[in-house]
C-alpha positions as a Python dict, from the first residue, in 0.01 Angstrom:
ca = {
    (1, 'M'): (0, 0, 0),
    (2, 'A'): (246, 251, 109),
    (3, 'I'): (472, 188, -238),
    (4, 'R'): (82, 229, -422),
    (5, 'C'): (65, 593, -268),
    (6, 'L'): (438, 666, -332),
    (7, 'V'): (386, 560, -695),
    (8, 'M'): (84, 807, -691),
    (9, 'L'): (271, 1106, -556),
    (10, 'V'): (535, 1077, -760),
    (11, 'L'): (324, 1032, -1117),
    (12, 'T'): (81, 1322, -981),
    (13, 'T'): (425, 1529, -919),
    (14, 'S'): (521, 1468, -1233),
    (15, 'I'): (189, 1579, -1413),
    (16, 'L'): (137, 1884, -1206),
    (17, 'V'): (541, 1955, -1327),
    (18, 'L'): (434, 1893, -1665),
    (19, 'G'): (107, 2086, -1629),
    (20, 'N'): (298, 2402, -1500),
    (21, 'L'): (602, 2416, -1780),
    (22, 'P'): (537, 2688, -1993),
    (23, 'N'): (374, 2584, -2347),
    (24, 'I'): (345, 2188, -2232),
    (25, 'S'): (62, 2018, -2137),
    (26, 'G'): (142, 1697, -2012),
    (27, 'Q'): (-193, 1555, -2104),
    (28, 'S'): (-176, 1692, -2472),
    (29, 'E'): (185, 1673, -2526),
    (30, 'C'): (255, 1295, -2378),
    (31, 'A'): (-70, 1132, -2385),
    (32, 'P'): (-420, 1212, -2491),
    (33, 'D'): (-546, 1114, -2122),
    (34, 'I'): (-269, 1096, -1896),
    (35, 'G'): (-487, 1016, -1605),
    (36, 'A'): (-646, 721, -1763),
    (37, 'V'): (-279, 592, -1805),
    (38, 'I'): (-214, 634, -1467),
    (39, 'T'): (-521, 472, -1319),
    (40, 'E'): (-508, 168, -1563),
    (41, 'C'): (-170, 102, -1635),
    (42, 'E'): (18, 164, -1295),
    (43, 'Q'): (30, -198, -1158),
    (44, 'Y'): (200, -286, -1485),
    (45, 'V'): (497, -83, -1453),
    (46, 'V'): (595, -19, -1095),
    (47, 'K'): (899, -191, -1015),
    (48, 'Q'): (721, -409, -705),
    (49, 'G'): (556, -725, -826),
    (50, 'P'): (589, -957, -1139),
    (51, 'K'): (588, -870, -1502),
    (52, 'I'): (239, -925, -1604),
    (53, 'P'): (39, -845, -1953),
    (54, 'P'): (-127, -533, -1919),
    (55, 'S'): (-515, -522, -1922),
    (56, 'K'): (-729, -459, -2201),
    (57, 'A'): (-797, -94, -2028),
    (58, 'C'): (-446, -27, -2011),
    (59, 'C'): (-383, -76, -2360),
    (60, 'V'): (-651, 117, -2436),
    (61, 'A'): (-548, 411, -2243),
    (62, 'S'): (-210, 401, -2391),
    (63, 'K'): (-295, 414, -2735),
    (64, 'G'): (-126, 781, -2849),
    (65, 'V'): (89, 763, -2603),
    (66, 'D'): (423, 931, -2704),
    (67, 'L'): (704, 736, -2472),
    (68, 'L'): (993, 993, -2600),
    (69, 'C'): (819, 1279, -2499),
    (70, 'F'): (767, 1102, -2150),
    (71, 'C'): (1135, 1010, -2135),
    (72, 'K'): (1211, 1375, -2117),
    (73, 'Y'): (1045, 1393, -1774),
    (74, 'L'): (1199, 1023, -1638),
    (75, 'T'): (1386, 1144, -1326),
    (76, 'R'): (1588, 948, -1102),
    (77, 'E'): (1318, 956, -807),
    (78, 'I'): (1065, 819, -1056),
    (79, 'E'): (1304, 545, -1254),
    (80, 'K'): (1315, 428, -822),
    (81, 'I'): (967, 315, -854),
    (82, 'I'): (905, 237, -1227),
    (83, 'S'): (1045, -19, -1396),
    (84, 'F'): (1191, 36, -1766),
    (85, 'D'): (1140, -323, -1868),
    (86, 'K'): (785, -348, -1765),
    (87, 'I'): (762, -20, -1973),
    (88, 'L'): (905, -179, -2248),
    (89, 'Y'): (707, -498, -2249),
    (90, 'A'): (337, -296, -2116),
    (91, 'A'): (444, -115, -2448),
    (92, 'N'): (514, -379, -2715),
    (93, 'F'): (233, -566, -2571),
    (94, 'C'): (-30, -307, -2653),
    (95, 'H'): (142, -172, -2981),
    (96, 'V'): (280, 148, -2827),
    (97, 'K'): (524, 286, -3032),
    (98, 'I'): (885, 216, -2911),
    (99, 'P'): (1153, 510, -2977),
    (100, 'P'): (1474, 403, -3192),
    (101, 'A'): (1760, 188, -3059),
    (102, 'G'): (2002, 408, -2861),
    (103, 'T'): (1744, 693, -2721),
    (104, 'K'): (1792, 790, -2395),
    (105, 'C'): (1482, 770, -2167),
    (106, 'G'): (1591, 899, -1791),
    (107, 'S'): (1951, 733, -1742),
    (108, 'K'): (1848, 365, -1965),
    (109, 'S'): (1823, 372, -2344),
    (110, 'F'): (1609, 155, -2567),
    (111, 'L'): (1762, -112, -2744),
    (112, 'S'): (1647, -274, -3067),
    (113, 'S'): (1364, -475, -3086),
}
């Protein structure tokens, strides 16, 4: 329960930061509905727990997500909670476009698929 609260705090803070940057809206820049992405996909990308296929609701919420956009805002604090490998797994499962190999995402880089 504490991990879930911490994840929600970090993700909510990230959304607020995105929303407060000049000329940047986290909802329109990185995802059509960031709230739905967080609500539906959180359990599939946190470090804690096994890697499991995302739900249909998560995949629907992920349509139109721009991973490269999110990568610009992936901090070390968020990386402590979110699993990069699980993000890639969920993105591949839901057919979300993966940035090209070598593209930086926080402290990680995308590999060729």
